[in-house]
């Protein structure tokens, strides 16, 4: 590895957070709630030693090489003195893999009740002083190996999370992590005291005249800016601890072609059908209309770590499936529900589909069999749904309040996603 130039001779690097991203790290409660999490399941033989234990040295070498060129994997949080600027992402020179990799000895079962353990919550939330990601490798009782994934919404949306997982794997059985240049070569982490100056310099360079710079600054009221600074200064005094979890999750895998065919039969896309199925599952107990939050792409570029915004989609399980899919499609295209329809609908949670990769991925020769991604739900959400299309399989994960039977919810979802003749009353989960 090439030697770095002395720290003092390198210019500082800092990427300032957007306002909504800053909110994700404002208190302990919000920081804990906004973790992104999932489990990737690999064939086990290639990742094990002759004695059956996980080959830790091989995994460490692979992950270290794959993560080194990834900006997300190499960026940590830095706060400015007196809250004068938003927090910023600054690079770390080297990754401490002991912080980011956990190896479990106990054999586990891939089951809903064990998801939190497999993901890595037994080790607690992520460390704010380090890059916000952690992987946990656990041997499974079916011979496979689970790779638990913890990341954070402050550092990116679900699209960036899946891009991160893709970068940790290879497209071929004998592939190796892609080699790339150091994204922070010739740069160093900005110190806390340097952030105000860097923010001032960025503001100055963004305008082509003094008047344009002043107008850009005045677009945000001074009072609002002052409140944000005050909130940063008082953050520690008004911090809220994370409450105990009140939700649990379940998952199921469906044939992607069957779901695609069902969507086409109803004259919709797979995404339309997934949202309609989530509405059906949430509304099924009572038939009352519900509202689900559906992420839509806000920025098509990499200029923002979080490039999506939520659209609220209204519907009911009592609606004919074809009509419901058509309504979802129209609302996602910009035809919003009326104020009265929105007011009558109960907000239940979040629903999304991420079409990931059509071909298998590999980690150190081990094939990625399936991926379970938990929805980025809020603690009070009744039902949130995340569907991931990978290698011809649709993995659907639901998160509900603990008193809700996730198996019954998944039954309704499966019926809506694959049944040629769907009757919304054929299976109803307990009241959400």
Short mmCIF file of C-alpha atoms in Angstrom, two decimals:
data_model
loop_
_atom_site.label_atom_id
_atom_site.label_comp_id
_atom_site.label_asym_id
_atom_site.label_seq_id
_atom_site.Cartn_x
_atom_site.Cartn_y
_atom_site.Cartn_z
CA UNK A 1 0.00 0.00 0.00
CA UNK A 2 1.31 3.42 -0.95
CA UNK A 3 2.35 5.80 1.79
CA UNK A 4 0.15 8.79 2.45
CA UNK A 5 1.50 12.30 2.45
CA UNK A 6 1.83 13.94 5.88
CA UNK A 7 -1.54 14.91 7.35
CA UNK A 8 -0.66 18.60 7.58
CA UNK A 9 0.02 18.81 3.84
CA UNK A 10 -3.33 17.32 2.79
CA UNK A 11 -6.42 19.52 2.28
CA UNK A 12 -9.42 18.82 4.53
CA UNK A 13 -12.46 16.99 3.19
CA UNK A 14 -16.02 17.36 4.54
CA UNK A 15 -19.43 16.58 3.06
CA UNK A 16 -22.13 18.46 4.95
CA UNK A 17 -25.41 16.75 5.81
CA UNK A 18 -28.75 17.87 4.42
CA UNK A 19 -31.35 19.12 6.91
CA UNK A 20 -33.46 15.94 6.86
CA UNK A 21 -30.35 13.76 7.25
CA UNK A 22 -29.27 15.74 10.31
CA UNK A 23 -32.56 14.87 11.96
CA UNK A 24 -31.65 11.19 11.81
CA UNK A 25 -28.78 11.75 14.27
CA UNK A 26 -30.34 14.47 16.43
CA UNK A 27 -31.14 12.25 19.43
CA UNK A 28 -30.32 8.75 20.59
CA UNK A 29 -33.91 7.71 19.92
CA UNK A 30 -33.96 8.98 16.32
CA UNK A 31 -30.46 7.62 15.65
CA UNK A 32 -31.47 4.14 16.82
CA UNK A 33 -34.78 4.19 14.94
CA UNK A 34 -33.16 5.11 11.63
CA UNK A 35 -30.82 2.13 11.33
CA UNK A 36 -31.14 0.22 8.04
CA UNK A 37 -30.89 -3.52 8.49
CA UNK A 38 -31.06 -6.85 6.77
CA UNK A 39 -29.64 -10.34 6.40
CA UNK A 40 -27.86 -11.73 3.32
CA UNK A 41 -27.67 -15.53 3.27
CA UNK A 42 -24.75 -17.25 1.53
CA UNK A 43 -23.89 -20.86 0.79
CA UNK A 44 -21.60 -21.86 3.61
CA UNK A 45 -18.96 -24.24 2.30
CA UNK A 46 -16.72 -21.69 0.65
CA UNK A 47 -16.66 -19.50 3.77
CA UNK A 48 -15.77 -22.31 6.18
CA UNK A 49 -12.51 -23.93 7.23
CA UNK A 50 -12.01 -27.68 7.14
CA UNK A 51 -13.28 -27.92 10.73
CA UNK A 52 -16.56 -26.23 9.75
CA UNK A 53 -15.86 -22.88 11.45
CA UNK A 54 -16.09 -19.61 9.53
CA UNK A 55 -12.85 -18.71 7.77
CA UNK A 56 -12.43 -15.38 9.50
CA UNK A 57 -9.13 -14.45 7.85
CA UNK A 58 -10.57 -14.99 4.37
CA UNK A 59 -13.68 -12.95 5.14
CA UNK A 60 -11.68 -10.13 6.73
CA UNK A 61 -9.36 -9.92 3.73
CA UNK A 62 -12.31 -9.87 1.29
CA UNK A 63 -14.35 -7.26 3.19
CA UNK A 64 -11.30 -5.08 3.82
CA UNK A 65 -10.43 -5.01 0.14
CA UNK A 66 -14.04 -4.49 -1.00
CA UNK A 67 -14.83 -1.73 1.49
CA UNK A 68 -11.63 0.32 1.18
CA UNK A 69 -12.65 2.21 -2.01
CA UNK A 70 -16.26 2.84 -0.89
CA UNK A 71 -16.86 6.42 0.34
CA UNK A 72 -19.74 5.32 2.61
CA UNK A 73 -17.59 2.66 4.26
CA UNK A 74 -14.81 5.17 4.91
CA UNK A 75 -16.80 8.19 6.19
CA UNK A 76 -17.59 9.07 9.78
CA UNK A 77 -19.56 11.87 11.43
CA UNK A 78 -17.94 15.13 12.53
CA UNK A 79 -19.79 17.91 14.36
CA UNK A 80 -18.90 21.61 14.31
CA UNK A 81 -18.23 23.61 17.51
CA UNK A 82 -21.30 25.41 18.87
CA UNK A 83 -23.43 23.83 16.15
CA UNK A 84 -22.41 26.50 13.65
CA UNK A 85 -22.82 24.13 10.70
CA UNK A 86 -24.65 20.87 10.04
CA UNK A 87 -22.69 17.73 10.89
CA UNK A 88 -20.37 16.57 8.11
CA UNK A 89 -18.99 13.32 6.79
CA UNK A 90 -15.21 13.14 6.96
CA UNK A 91 -12.92 10.29 5.82
CA UNK A 92 -11.03 7.81 7.94
CA UNK A 93 -7.56 6.86 6.70
CA UNK A 94 -7.88 3.18 7.53
CA UNK A 95 -10.77 0.89 8.41
CA UNK A 96 -10.80 -0.77 11.82
CA UNK A 97 -12.32 -4.10 10.81
CA UNK A 98 -12.67 -5.10 14.45
CA UNK A 99 -15.33 -2.38 14.67
CA UNK A 100 -17.11 -3.36 11.47
CA UNK A 101 -16.95 -7.16 11.51
CA UNK A 102 -18.46 -9.49 14.12
CA UNK A 103 -18.12 -13.27 13.98
CA UNK A 104 -20.62 -15.37 15.92
CA UNK A 105 -19.81 -18.86 17.16
CA UNK A 106 -23.30 -20.06 18.08
CA UNK A 107 -25.32 -21.73 15.31
CA UNK A 108 -28.63 -19.97 14.58
CA UNK A 109 -31.80 -20.59 12.58
CA UNK A 110 -32.98 -18.25 9.83
CA UNK A 111 -36.33 -17.43 11.37
CA UNK A 112 -38.30 -14.24 12.12
CA UNK A 113 -37.76 -14.61 15.85
CA UNK A 114 -33.97 -14.61 15.36
CA UNK A 115 -33.72 -11.70 12.91
CA UNK A 116 -32.49 -9.12 15.44
CA UNK A 117 -29.71 -11.44 16.57
CA UNK A 118 -28.70 -12.31 13.01
CA UNK A 119 -28.67 -8.63 12.03
CA UNK A 120 -26.37 -7.78 14.93
CA UNK A 121 -28.49 -5.96 17.50
CA UNK A 122 -26.99 -8.08 20.29
CA UNK A 123 -23.88 -5.91 19.80
CA UNK A 124 -25.95 -2.73 20.17
CA UNK A 125 -26.50 0.18 17.77
CA UNK A 126 -23.78 1.52 15.50
CA UNK A 127 -20.94 3.63 16.87
CA UNK A 128 -21.32 7.30 15.90
CA UNK A 129 -17.57 7.84 16.14
CA UNK A 130 -16.91 5.36 13.31
CA UNK A 131 -18.28 4.83 9.79
CA UNK A 132 -21.90 3.75 10.17
CA UNK A 133 -21.89 0.10 9.13
CA UNK A 134 -21.37 -3.27 10.73
CA UNK A 135 -21.51 -6.85 9.42
CA UNK A 136 -22.18 -9.96 11.51
CA UNK A 137 -21.42 -13.45 10.21
CA UNK A 138 -23.38 -16.28 11.81
CA UNK A 139 -23.38 -20.01 10.95
CA UNK A 140 -26.88 -21.34 10.25
CA UNK A 141 -28.23 -24.77 11.10
CA UNK A 142 -28.89 -25.52 7.40
CA UNK A 143 -25.17 -25.14 6.59
CA UNK A 144 -25.41 -21.65 5.16
CA UNK A 145 -23.95 -18.46 6.62
CA UNK A 146 -25.94 -15.33 7.45
CA UNK A 147 -24.37 -11.92 6.89
CA UNK A 148 -26.18 -9.47 9.13
CA UNK A 149 -26.08 -5.89 7.87
CA UNK A 150 -26.49 -2.71 9.91
CA UNK A 151 -26.22 0.65 8.16
CA UNK A 152 -27.83 4.04 8.73
CA UNK A 153 -30.30 6.27 6.93
CA UNK A 154 -28.17 9.32 7.69
CA UNK A 155 -25.61 7.92 5.28
CA UNK A 156 -27.98 6.98 2.47
CA UNK A 157 -31.29 5.53 1.36
CA UNK A 158 -32.16 1.92 0.50
CA UNK A 159 -30.75 2.32 -3.02
CA UNK A 160 -27.36 3.22 -1.60
CA UNK A 161 -27.58 0.31 0.85
CA UNK A 162 -28.12 -2.18 -1.96
CA UNK A 163 -25.29 -0.57 -3.93
CA UNK A 164 -23.08 -1.07 -0.86
CA UNK A 165 -23.98 -4.77 -0.68
CA UNK A 166 -23.36 -5.17 -4.41
CA UNK A 167 -19.90 -3.63 -3.96
CA UNK A 168 -19.09 -6.15 -1.23
CA UNK A 169 -19.83 -9.03 -3.62
CA UNK A 170 -18.69 -10.15 -7.08
CA UNK A 171 -20.66 -11.07 -10.18
CA UNK A 172 -18.75 -14.32 -10.80
CA UNK A 173 -18.02 -17.40 -8.72
CA UNK A 174 -14.27 -16.84 -9.03
CA UNK A 175 -14.54 -13.05 -8.93
CA UNK A 176 -12.69 -10.76 -6.55
CA UNK A 177 -13.62 -7.33 -5.16
CA UNK A 178 -13.21 -4.59 -7.72
CA UNK A 179 -10.00 -2.64 -7.27
CA UNK A 180 -10.39 1.12 -7.27
CA UNK A 181 -8.47 4.21 -6.30
CA UNK A 182 -8.74 5.60 -2.79
CA UNK A 183 -11.72 8.01 -2.97
CA UNK A 184 -10.00 10.29 -0.43
CA UNK A 185 -6.47 10.14 -1.80
CA UNK A 186 -4.59 13.32 -1.02
CA UNK A 187 -7.25 14.44 1.48
CA UNK A 188 -7.68 14.24 5.22
CA UNK A 189 -10.58 14.45 7.64
CA UNK A 190 -11.64 18.01 8.37
CA UNK A 191 -11.26 18.89 12.03
CA UNK A 192 -14.26 20.11 13.97
CA UNK A 193 -12.94 23.68 14.12
CA UNK A 194 -12.43 23.71 10.35
CA UNK A 195 -16.06 22.99 9.45
CA UNK A 196 -17.38 26.61 9.73
CA UNK A 197 -14.64 27.83 7.41
CA UNK A 198 -15.28 25.05 4.90
CA UNK A 199 -19.02 25.80 4.95
CA UNK A 200 -18.32 29.50 4.35
CA UNK A 201 -16.00 28.65 1.47
CA UNK A 202 -18.60 26.32 -0.10
CA UNK A 203 -21.28 29.03 0.17
CA UNK A 204 -18.98 31.59 -1.43
CA UNK A 205 -17.98 29.33 -4.33
CA UNK A 206 -21.62 28.36 -5.04
CA UNK A 207 -22.52 31.92 -6.17
CA UNK A 208 -21.14 33.87 -9.10
CA UNK A 209 -21.67 37.29 -7.51
CA UNK A 210 -22.02 38.88 -4.08
CA UNK A 211 -25.71 39.53 -4.72
CA UNK A 212 -26.36 35.93 -5.73
CA UNK A 213 -24.62 34.70 -2.60
CA UNK A 214 -26.69 36.97 -0.34
CA UNK A 215 -29.92 35.93 -2.06
CA UNK A 216 -29.01 32.25 -1.67
CA UNK A 217 -28.35 32.79 2.03
CA UNK A 218 -31.61 34.71 2.59
CA UNK A 219 -33.73 31.98 1.00
CA UNK A 220 -33.70 30.37 4.43
CA UNK A 221 -35.01 32.65 7.19
CA UNK A 222 -32.43 33.78 9.71
CA UNK A 223 -34.71 32.72 12.56
CA UNK A 224 -34.86 29.18 11.19
CA UNK A 225 -31.07 29.05 10.92
CA UNK A 226 -30.75 30.31 14.50
CA UNK A 227 -33.16 27.64 15.73
CA UNK A 228 -31.12 24.93 14.05
CA UNK A 229 -27.94 26.17 15.69
CA UNK A 230 -29.69 26.29 19.06
CA UNK A 231 -30.99 22.75 18.55
CA UNK A 232 -27.46 21.50 17.84
CA UNK A 233 -26.06 23.25 20.92
CA UNK A 234 -28.78 21.86 23.21
CA UNK A 235 -28.83 18.40 21.65
CA UNK A 236 -27.16 16.69 24.59
CA UNK A 237 -29.47 18.30 27.14
CA UNK A 238 -32.69 17.27 25.38
CA UNK A 239 -31.49 13.85 24.27
CA UNK A 240 -33.99 11.00 24.45
CA UNK A 241 -32.92 7.41 25.07
CA UNK A 242 -34.06 4.79 22.60
CA UNK A 243 -37.22 3.04 23.83
CA UNK A 244 -37.45 -0.77 23.83
CA UNK A 245 -38.49 -2.16 20.42
CA UNK A 246 -42.25 -2.48 19.95
CA UNK A 247 -42.15 -4.08 16.50
CA UNK A 248 -41.22 -7.41 14.99
CA UNK A 249 -40.71 -8.67 11.45
CA UNK A 250 -41.52 -11.62 9.22
CA UNK A 251 -40.41 -12.55 5.73
CA UNK A 252 -41.35 -14.77 2.83
CA UNK A 253 -39.99 -15.46 -0.66
CA UNK A 254 -42.11 -15.60 -3.82
CA UNK A 255 -41.38 -16.50 -7.43
CA UNK A 256 -40.59 -13.24 -9.22
CA UNK A 257 -42.08 -14.39 -12.54
CA UNK A 258 -45.37 -15.28 -10.86
CA UNK A 259 -45.62 -11.86 -9.23
CA UNK A 260 -44.68 -10.14 -12.49
CA UNK A 261 -47.37 -12.13 -14.32
CA UNK A 262 -49.97 -11.19 -11.70
CA UNK A 263 -49.09 -7.52 -12.07
CA UNK A 264 -49.38 -7.73 -15.85
CA UNK A 265 -52.73 -9.51 -15.52
CA UNK A 266 -53.97 -6.51 -13.53
CA UNK A 267 -52.46 -4.10 -16.09
CA UNK A 268 -49.83 -2.81 -13.68
CA UNK A 269 -46.16 -3.10 -12.84
CA UNK A 270 -44.65 -5.21 -10.10
CA UNK A 271 -44.17 -2.03 -8.07
CA UNK A 272 -47.87 -1.11 -8.45
CA UNK A 273 -48.83 -4.60 -7.32
CA UNK A 274 -46.52 -4.58 -4.26
CA UNK A 275 -48.00 -1.28 -3.06
CA UNK A 276 -51.55 -2.51 -3.73
CA UNK A 277 -50.81 -5.74 -1.84
CA UNK A 278 -49.46 -3.76 1.14
CA UNK A 279 -52.64 -1.67 1.14
CA UNK A 280 -54.75 -4.83 0.98
CA UNK A 281 -52.91 -6.45 3.91
CA UNK A 282 -53.18 -3.33 6.06
CA UNK A 283 -56.84 -2.72 5.22
CA UNK A 284 -58.03 -6.34 5.27
CA UNK A 285 -59.06 -6.57 8.94
CA UNK A 286 -61.65 -3.77 8.68
CA UNK A 287 -61.88 -2.83 5.01
CA UNK A 288 -61.28 0.79 5.93
CA UNK A 289 -59.12 2.91 3.61
CA UNK A 290 -55.46 3.28 4.56
CA UNK A 291 -52.49 5.43 3.53
CA UNK A 292 -49.04 4.01 2.86
CA UNK A 293 -45.83 5.94 2.32
CA UNK A 294 -44.10 4.99 -0.93
CA UNK A 295 -40.56 6.27 -1.65
CA UNK A 296 -40.16 7.93 -5.04
CA UNK A 297 -36.90 9.12 -6.57
CA UNK A 298 -36.33 12.81 -5.92
CA UNK A 299 -32.89 13.11 -7.50
CA UNK A 300 -31.59 10.91 -10.28
CA UNK A 301 -27.97 11.74 -9.46
CA UNK A 302 -25.55 10.93 -6.66
CA UNK A 303 -25.67 14.53 -5.39
CA UNK A 304 -27.63 13.49 -2.31
CA UNK A 305 -27.14 10.48 -0.10
CA UNK A 306 -30.91 10.30 0.39
CA UNK A 307 -32.48 10.75 -3.04
CA UNK A 308 -36.06 9.74 -2.31
CA UNK A 309 -39.13 11.42 -0.92
CA UNK A 310 -42.37 9.82 0.25
CA UNK A 311 -45.62 9.82 -1.70
CA UNK A 312 -48.78 8.94 0.25
CA UNK A 313 -50.94 6.36 -1.55
CA UNK A 314 -54.56 5.76 -0.48
CA UNK A 315 -56.56 2.58 -1.00
CA UNK A 316 -58.75 -0.14 0.52
CA UNK A 317 -58.88 -3.94 0.55
CA UNK A 318 -62.53 -3.75 -0.52
CA UNK A 319 -61.54 -2.32 -3.90
CA UNK A 320 -61.41 -4.71 -6.87
CA UNK A 321 -57.74 -5.75 -7.34
CA UNK A 322 -57.51 -4.36 -10.88
CA UNK A 323 -59.07 -1.07 -9.78
CA UNK A 324 -56.75 -0.86 -6.78
CA UNK A 325 -53.65 -1.43 -8.93
CA UNK A 326 -54.87 1.20 -11.41
CA UNK A 327 -55.49 3.65 -8.55
CA UNK A 328 -52.00 3.04 -7.13
CA UNK A 329 -50.45 3.56 -10.54
CA UNK A 330 -52.34 6.81 -11.06
CA UNK A 331 -51.35 8.15 -7.63
CA UNK A 332 -47.70 7.25 -8.16
CA UNK A 333 -47.88 9.09 -11.49
CA UNK A 334 -48.98 12.28 -9.74
CA UNK A 335 -52.76 12.01 -9.48
CA UNK A 336 -53.13 12.58 -5.76
CA UNK A 337 -56.08 11.38 -3.73
CA UNK A 338 -58.55 14.07 -2.71
CA UNK A 339 -58.27 15.79 0.66
CA UNK A 340 -61.40 13.99 1.86
CA UNK A 341 -60.01 10.59 0.79
CA UNK A 342 -56.73 11.29 2.53
CA UNK A 343 -58.47 12.47 5.69
CA UNK A 344 -60.61 9.31 5.82
CA UNK A 345 -57.61 7.00 5.37
CA UNK A 346 -55.52 5.76 8.30
CA UNK A 347 -51.75 6.02 7.85
CA UNK A 348 -50.21 2.60 8.47
CA UNK A 349 -46.62 2.63 7.28
CA UNK A 350 -44.29 2.26 4.35
CA UNK A 351 -44.19 0.07 1.23
CA UNK A 352 -41.59 -0.22 -1.50
CA UNK A 353 -40.09 -2.50 -4.11
CA UNK A 354 -36.39 -2.47 -4.99
CA UNK A 355 -35.52 -4.38 -8.19
CA UNK A 356 -31.93 -5.27 -7.34
CA UNK A 357 -29.91 -7.69 -9.47
CA UNK A 358 -31.07 -10.28 -11.98
CA UNK A 359 -28.04 -12.56 -11.56
CA UNK A 360 -26.42 -14.19 -8.56
CA UNK A 361 -23.67 -12.48 -6.54
CA UNK A 362 -20.76 -14.10 -4.71
CA UNK A 363 -18.63 -13.39 -1.66
CA UNK A 364 -15.29 -15.21 -1.60
CA UNK A 365 -16.82 -17.95 -3.76
CA UNK A 366 -19.99 -18.30 -1.68
CA UNK A 367 -23.24 -17.73 -3.58
CA UNK A 368 -25.73 -15.21 -2.26
CA UNK A 369 -28.93 -17.26 -1.93
CA UNK A 370 -31.40 -14.72 -0.55
CA UNK A 371 -31.63 -11.29 1.00
CA UNK A 372 -34.00 -10.19 3.76
CA UNK A 373 -34.21 -6.40 4.06
CA UNK A 374 -36.26 -4.87 6.86
CA UNK A 375 -38.41 -1.86 6.01
CA UNK A 376 -37.20 1.52 7.26
CA UNK A 377 -40.31 1.79 9.39
CA UNK A 378 -41.03 4.21 12.19
CA UNK A 379 -41.59 2.84 15.72
CA UNK A 380 -45.33 3.58 15.60
CA UNK A 381 -46.00 2.15 12.11
CA UNK A 382 -48.68 -0.54 12.00
CA UNK A 383 -47.41 -2.27 8.87
CA UNK A 384 -44.41 -1.55 6.66
CA UNK A 385 -43.39 -3.67 3.68
CA UNK A 386 -40.09 -4.04 1.81
CA UNK A 387 -39.89 -6.17 -1.33
CA UNK A 388 -36.57 -6.98 -3.00
CA UNK A 389 -36.27 -8.64 -6.41
CA UNK A 390 -33.02 -10.59 -6.69
CA UNK A 391 -32.08 -13.40 -9.06
CA UNK A 392 -35.69 -14.16 -9.98
CA UNK A 393 -36.94 -14.26 -6.39
CA UNK A 394 -39.05 -11.65 -4.63
CA UNK A 395 -38.18 -11.44 -0.94
CA UNK A 396 -40.93 -9.67 1.02
CA UNK A 397 -40.37 -8.50 4.60
CA UNK A 398 -43.02 -6.94 6.83
CA UNK A 399 -42.57 -5.08 10.10
CA UNK A 400 -45.57 -4.72 12.41
CA UNK A 401 -46.39 -4.01 16.02
CA UNK A 402 -45.56 -6.99 18.23
CA UNK A 403 -49.19 -7.96 18.80
CA UNK A 404 -49.77 -8.49 15.06
CA UNK A 405 -49.39 -11.95 13.52
CA UNK A 406 -46.86 -11.42 10.72
CA UNK A 407 -47.58 -14.86 9.24
CA UNK A 408 -51.22 -13.92 8.69
CA UNK A 409 -50.17 -10.60 7.14
CA UNK A 410 -47.78 -12.43 4.79
CA UNK A 411 -50.59 -14.84 3.84
CA UNK A 412 -52.70 -11.91 2.67
CA UNK A 413 -49.75 -10.33 0.90
CA UNK A 414 -48.90 -13.59 -0.86
CA UNK A 415 -52.50 -14.04 -1.97
CA UNK A 416 -52.57 -10.50 -3.39
CA UNK A 417 -49.18 -10.90 -5.11
CA UNK A 418 -49.68 -14.28 -6.78
CA UNK A 419 -53.32 -15.43 -6.75
CA UNK A 420 -55.05 -15.22 -10.17
CA UNK A 421 -58.40 -14.78 -8.40
CA UNK A 422 -57.78 -12.69 -5.31
CA UNK A 423 -60.46 -12.32 -2.69
CA UNK A 424 -59.41 -9.76 -0.08
CA UNK A 425 -61.55 -11.45 2.57
CA UNK A 426 -60.01 -14.90 2.06
CA UNK A 427 -57.50 -14.29 4.83
CA UNK A 428 -57.49 -11.41 7.25
CA UNK A 429 -54.77 -10.75 9.79
CA UNK A 430 -55.76 -9.80 13.29
CA UNK A 431 -56.62 -6.14 13.61
CA UNK A 432 -53.52 -4.09 13.10
#
